[in-house]
Short mmCIF file of C-alpha atoms in Angstrom, two decimals:
data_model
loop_
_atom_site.label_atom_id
_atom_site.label_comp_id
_atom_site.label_asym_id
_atom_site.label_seq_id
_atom_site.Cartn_x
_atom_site.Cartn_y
_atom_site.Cartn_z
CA UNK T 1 -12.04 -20.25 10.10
CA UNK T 2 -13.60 -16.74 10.03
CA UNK T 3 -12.51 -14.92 7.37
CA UNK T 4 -11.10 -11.78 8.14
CA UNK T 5 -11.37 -8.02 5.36
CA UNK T 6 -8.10 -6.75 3.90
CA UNK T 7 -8.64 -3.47 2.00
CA UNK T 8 -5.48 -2.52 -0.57
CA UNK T 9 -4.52 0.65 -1.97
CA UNK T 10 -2.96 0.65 -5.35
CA UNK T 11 -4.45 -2.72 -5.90
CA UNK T 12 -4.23 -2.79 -9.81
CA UNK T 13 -0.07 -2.10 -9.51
CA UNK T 14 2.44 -4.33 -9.28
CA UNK T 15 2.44 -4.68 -5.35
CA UNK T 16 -0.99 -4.03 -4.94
CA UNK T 17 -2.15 -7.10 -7.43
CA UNK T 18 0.64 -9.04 -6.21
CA UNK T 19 -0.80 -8.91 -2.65
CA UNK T 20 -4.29 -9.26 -3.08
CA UNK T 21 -3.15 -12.20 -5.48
CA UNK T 22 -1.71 -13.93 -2.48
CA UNK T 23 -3.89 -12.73 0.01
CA UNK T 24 -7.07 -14.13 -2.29
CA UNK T 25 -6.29 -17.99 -1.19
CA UNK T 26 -5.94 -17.30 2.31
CA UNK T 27 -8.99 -16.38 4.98
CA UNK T 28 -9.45 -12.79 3.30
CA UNK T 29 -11.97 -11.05 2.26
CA UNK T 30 -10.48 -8.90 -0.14
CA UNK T 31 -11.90 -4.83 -1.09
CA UNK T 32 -9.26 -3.64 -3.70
CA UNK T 33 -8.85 0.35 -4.56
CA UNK T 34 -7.46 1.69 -7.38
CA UNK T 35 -8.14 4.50 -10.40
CA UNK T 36 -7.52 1.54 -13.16
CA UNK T 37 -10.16 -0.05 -13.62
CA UNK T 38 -9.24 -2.21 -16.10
CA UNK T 39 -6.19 -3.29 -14.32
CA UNK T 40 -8.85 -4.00 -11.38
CA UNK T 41 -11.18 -5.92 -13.26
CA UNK T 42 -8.03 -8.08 -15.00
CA UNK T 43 -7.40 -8.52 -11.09
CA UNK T 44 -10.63 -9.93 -10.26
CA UNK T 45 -11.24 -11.97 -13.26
CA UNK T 46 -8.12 -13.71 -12.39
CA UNK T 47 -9.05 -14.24 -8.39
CA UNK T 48 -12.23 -15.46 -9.27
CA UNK T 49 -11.05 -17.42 -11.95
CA UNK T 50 -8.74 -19.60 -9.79
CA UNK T 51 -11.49 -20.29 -7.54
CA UNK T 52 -11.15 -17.85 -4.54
CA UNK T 53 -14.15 -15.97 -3.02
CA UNK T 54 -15.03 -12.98 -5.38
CA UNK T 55 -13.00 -9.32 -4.22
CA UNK T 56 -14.59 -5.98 -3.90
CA UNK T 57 -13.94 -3.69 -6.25
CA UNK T 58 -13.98 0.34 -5.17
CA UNK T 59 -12.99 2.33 -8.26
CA UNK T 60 -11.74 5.49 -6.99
CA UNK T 61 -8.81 8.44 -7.54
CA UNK T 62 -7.10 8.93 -4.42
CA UNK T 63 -5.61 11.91 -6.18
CA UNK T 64 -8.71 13.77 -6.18
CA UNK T 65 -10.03 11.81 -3.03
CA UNK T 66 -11.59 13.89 0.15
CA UNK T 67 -12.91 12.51 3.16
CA UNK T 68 -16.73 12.45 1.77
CA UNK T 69 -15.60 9.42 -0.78
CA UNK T 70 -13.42 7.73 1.86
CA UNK T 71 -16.17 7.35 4.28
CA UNK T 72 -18.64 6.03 1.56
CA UNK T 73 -16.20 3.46 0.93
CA UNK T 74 -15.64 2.47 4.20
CA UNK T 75 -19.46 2.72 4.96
CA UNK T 76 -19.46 0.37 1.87
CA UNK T 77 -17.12 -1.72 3.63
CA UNK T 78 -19.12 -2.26 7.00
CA UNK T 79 -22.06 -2.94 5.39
CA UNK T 80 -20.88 -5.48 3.08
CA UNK T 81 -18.44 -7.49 5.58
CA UNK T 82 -19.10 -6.04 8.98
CA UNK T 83 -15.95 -4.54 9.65
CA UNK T 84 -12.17 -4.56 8.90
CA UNK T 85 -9.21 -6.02 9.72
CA UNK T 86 -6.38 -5.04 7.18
CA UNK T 87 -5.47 -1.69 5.45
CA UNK T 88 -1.85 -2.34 3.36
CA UNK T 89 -0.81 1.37 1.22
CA UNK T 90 0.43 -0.04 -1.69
CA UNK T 91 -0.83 3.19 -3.48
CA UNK T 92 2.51 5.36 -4.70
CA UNK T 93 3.05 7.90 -7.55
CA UNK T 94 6.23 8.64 -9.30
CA UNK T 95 6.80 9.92 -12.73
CA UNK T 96 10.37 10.40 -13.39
CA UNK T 97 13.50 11.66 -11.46
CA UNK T 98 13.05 15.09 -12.09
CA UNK T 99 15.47 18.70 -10.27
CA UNK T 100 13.07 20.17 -7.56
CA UNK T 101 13.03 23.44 -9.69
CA UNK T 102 11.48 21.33 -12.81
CA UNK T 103 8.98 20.13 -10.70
CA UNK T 104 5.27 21.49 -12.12
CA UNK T 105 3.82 22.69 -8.96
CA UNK T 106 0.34 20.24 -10.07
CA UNK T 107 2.79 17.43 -10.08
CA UNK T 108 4.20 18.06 -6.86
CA UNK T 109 0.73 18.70 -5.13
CA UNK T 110 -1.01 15.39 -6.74
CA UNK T 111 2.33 13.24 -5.30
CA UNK T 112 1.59 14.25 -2.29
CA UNK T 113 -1.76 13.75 -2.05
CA UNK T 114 -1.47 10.02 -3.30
CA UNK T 115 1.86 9.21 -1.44
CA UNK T 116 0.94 11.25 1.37
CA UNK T 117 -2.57 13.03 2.15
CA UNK T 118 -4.23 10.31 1.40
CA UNK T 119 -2.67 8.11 3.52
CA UNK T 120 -3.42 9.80 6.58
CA UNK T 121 -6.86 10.41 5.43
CA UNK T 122 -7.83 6.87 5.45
CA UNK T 123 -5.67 5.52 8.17
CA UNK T 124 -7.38 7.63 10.34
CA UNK T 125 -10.89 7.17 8.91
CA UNK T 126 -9.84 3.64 9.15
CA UNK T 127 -9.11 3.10 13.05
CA UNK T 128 -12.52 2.77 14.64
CA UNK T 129 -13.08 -0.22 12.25
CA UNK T 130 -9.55 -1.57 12.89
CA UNK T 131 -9.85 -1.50 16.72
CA UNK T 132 -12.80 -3.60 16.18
CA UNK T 133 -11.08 -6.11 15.16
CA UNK T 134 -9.07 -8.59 17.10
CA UNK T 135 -6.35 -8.32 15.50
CA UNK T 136 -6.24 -4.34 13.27
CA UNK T 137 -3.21 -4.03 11.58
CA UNK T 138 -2.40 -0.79 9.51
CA UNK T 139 0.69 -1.14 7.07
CA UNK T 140 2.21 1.56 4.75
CA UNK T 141 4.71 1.06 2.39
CA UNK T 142 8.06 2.76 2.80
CA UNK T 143 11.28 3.25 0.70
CA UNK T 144 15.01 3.06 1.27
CA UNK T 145 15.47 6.87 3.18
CA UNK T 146 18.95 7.02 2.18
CA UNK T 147 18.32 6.51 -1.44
CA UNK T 148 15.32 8.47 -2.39
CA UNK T 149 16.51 11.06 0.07
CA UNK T 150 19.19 12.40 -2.77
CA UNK T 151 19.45 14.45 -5.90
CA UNK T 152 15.96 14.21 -8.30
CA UNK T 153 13.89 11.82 -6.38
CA UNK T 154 11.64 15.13 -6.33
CA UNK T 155 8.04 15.11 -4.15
CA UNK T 156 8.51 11.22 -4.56
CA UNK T 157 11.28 11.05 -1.88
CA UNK T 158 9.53 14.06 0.25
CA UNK T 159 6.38 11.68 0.85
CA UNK T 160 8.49 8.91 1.83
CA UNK T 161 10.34 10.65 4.52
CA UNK T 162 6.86 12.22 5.44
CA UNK T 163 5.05 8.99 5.22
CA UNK T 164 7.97 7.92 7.18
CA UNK T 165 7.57 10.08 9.87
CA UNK T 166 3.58 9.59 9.28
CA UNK T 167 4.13 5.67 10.33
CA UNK T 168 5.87 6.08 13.55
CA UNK T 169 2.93 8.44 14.69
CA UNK T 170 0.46 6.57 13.88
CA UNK T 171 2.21 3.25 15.86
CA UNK T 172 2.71 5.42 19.17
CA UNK T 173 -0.65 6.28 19.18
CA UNK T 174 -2.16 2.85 18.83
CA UNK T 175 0.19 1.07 21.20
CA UNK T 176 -2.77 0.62 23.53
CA UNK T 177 -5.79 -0.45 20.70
CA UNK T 178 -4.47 -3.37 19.99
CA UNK T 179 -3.66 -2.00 16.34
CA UNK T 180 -0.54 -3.20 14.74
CA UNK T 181 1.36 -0.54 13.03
CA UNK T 182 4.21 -1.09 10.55
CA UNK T 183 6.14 0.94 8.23
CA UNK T 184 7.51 -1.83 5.19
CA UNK T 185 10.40 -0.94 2.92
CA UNK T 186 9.56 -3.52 0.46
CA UNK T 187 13.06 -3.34 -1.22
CA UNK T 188 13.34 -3.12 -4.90
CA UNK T 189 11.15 -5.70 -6.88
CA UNK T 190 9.74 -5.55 -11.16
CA UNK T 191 7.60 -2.48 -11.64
CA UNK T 192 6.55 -0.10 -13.73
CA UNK T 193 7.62 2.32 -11.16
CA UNK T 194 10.85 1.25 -10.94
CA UNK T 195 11.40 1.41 -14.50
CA UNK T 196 10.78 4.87 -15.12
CA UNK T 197 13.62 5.23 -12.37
CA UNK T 198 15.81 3.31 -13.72
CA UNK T 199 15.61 3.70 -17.47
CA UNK T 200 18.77 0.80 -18.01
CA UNK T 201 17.89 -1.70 -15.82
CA UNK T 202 17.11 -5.50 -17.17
CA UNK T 203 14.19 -5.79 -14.81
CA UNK T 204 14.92 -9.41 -14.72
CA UNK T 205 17.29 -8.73 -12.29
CA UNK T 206 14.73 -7.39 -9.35
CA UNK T 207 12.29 -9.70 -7.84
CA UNK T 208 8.80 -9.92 -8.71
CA UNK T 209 6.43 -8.18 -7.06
CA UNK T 210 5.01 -11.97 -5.68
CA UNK T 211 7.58 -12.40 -3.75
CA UNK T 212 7.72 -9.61 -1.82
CA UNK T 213 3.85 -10.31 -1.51
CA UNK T 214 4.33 -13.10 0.11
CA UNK T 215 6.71 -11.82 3.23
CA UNK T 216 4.03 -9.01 3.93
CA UNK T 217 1.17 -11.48 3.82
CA UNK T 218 3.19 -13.29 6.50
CA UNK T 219 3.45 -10.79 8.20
CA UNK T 220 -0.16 -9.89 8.32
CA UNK T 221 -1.04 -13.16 8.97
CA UNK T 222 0.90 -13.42 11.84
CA UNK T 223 3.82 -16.19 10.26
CA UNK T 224 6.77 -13.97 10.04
CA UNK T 225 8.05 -12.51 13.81
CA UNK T 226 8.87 -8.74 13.39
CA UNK T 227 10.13 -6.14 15.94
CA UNK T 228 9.50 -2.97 16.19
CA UNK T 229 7.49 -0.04 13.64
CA UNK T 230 10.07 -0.93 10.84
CA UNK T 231 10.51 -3.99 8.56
CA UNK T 232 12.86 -3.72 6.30
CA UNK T 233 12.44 -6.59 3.60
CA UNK T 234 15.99 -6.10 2.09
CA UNK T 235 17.54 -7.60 4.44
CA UNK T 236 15.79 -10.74 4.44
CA UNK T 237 17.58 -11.82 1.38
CA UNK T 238 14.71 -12.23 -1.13
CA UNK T 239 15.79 -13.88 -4.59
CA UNK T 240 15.21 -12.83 -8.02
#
């Protein structure tokens, strides 16, 4: 079966690895983006280790990203596999629940480039490779609106509305490419983002990142049915 290129933002975190984990076993060739490049090459060694074709590894700051490094790494991309199939956001900053007014104004601008700007950037970069493929799909991580859409979820919860917003754009205008569009709210699952939210919380009562893995790789392989430009994983009932 031809194998078909999955590039993943945020790879090293606890989505991101959790994914290209899953993904790594399946007919993927895998190119996996994050700052960390430890937590990138702990990633790899572990892929390769059980046996799966070796990833890609693009070592890269999306908070300090422009287009010139986003088309070297898709340039990268072509040249290595051809083309691309996949591009799954998993890429998110948050660091702490915070009053707007507290906000430093460098902390505000970086969130938005990572949850936001940089989204965009290389979603659109990205669509003459996707509409290549056979089957392009183009997936971005959302949130629970209601939730982070109250008191001290600071430029955190403004991206997410945006990115939001960004989503349903970006799915009207490739109705007719053949590009599959989704916007995911993965629900709440064991992270270190989550945990700097909610300072309290046993994190042994959220599920792991795996398993919300697994529903988006079905989706992006085509196993799970979904309807519409929103998926909301909550309400599938995933267990802890």
């Amino acid at each position: 079966m031809e194998r078909k290129t999955l590039l993943i933002t945020g790879a090293a975190g606890g989505l991101g690895s959790a994914l290209a984990a899953a993904a790594a076993g399946r007919v993927f060739n895998l190119v996996l983006l994050d700052r960390d490049r430890t937590g990138l090459e702990r990633l790899y060694d572990r892929i390769v280790g059980e046996g799966f074709p070796e990833p890609a590894l693009q070592l890269i700051d999306l908070g300090a990203a422009g287009p010139a490094e986003i088309d070297e790494i898709l340039a990268a991309i072509q040249g290595e596999f051809g083309g691309l199939d996949a591009l799954v956001h998993c890429a998110a900053r948050f660091e702490s629940l915070t009053p707007l007014e507290h906000v430093p104004p460098e902390e505000w601008l970086l969130s938005m480039q990572v949850n936001l700007n940089i989204a965009w950037l290389l979603s659109a970069r990205c669509l003459p490779l996707l509409r290549e493929s056979r089957a392009g799909r183009l997936y971005f991580m959302l949130e629970d609106l209601d939730r982070v859409g109250g008191a001290l979820w600071g430029p955190y919860g403004v991206s997410k509305h945006a990115l939001h917003a960004l989503a349903r754009q970006f799915a009207a205008e490739c109705q007719s490419s053949g590009i599959e569009v989704l916007g995911i709210n993965p629900g709440s699952m064991r992270s270190d983002l989550r945990a700097r939210a909610y300072l309290a919380e046993n994190p042994a009562t959220q599920p792991a990142p795996a398993v919300v893995a697994e529903q988006i790789l079905g989706l992006l392989t085509g196993e799970r049915e979904r309807s519409g430009v929103y998926v909301d994983l909550t309400a599938e009932g995933v267990s802890v």
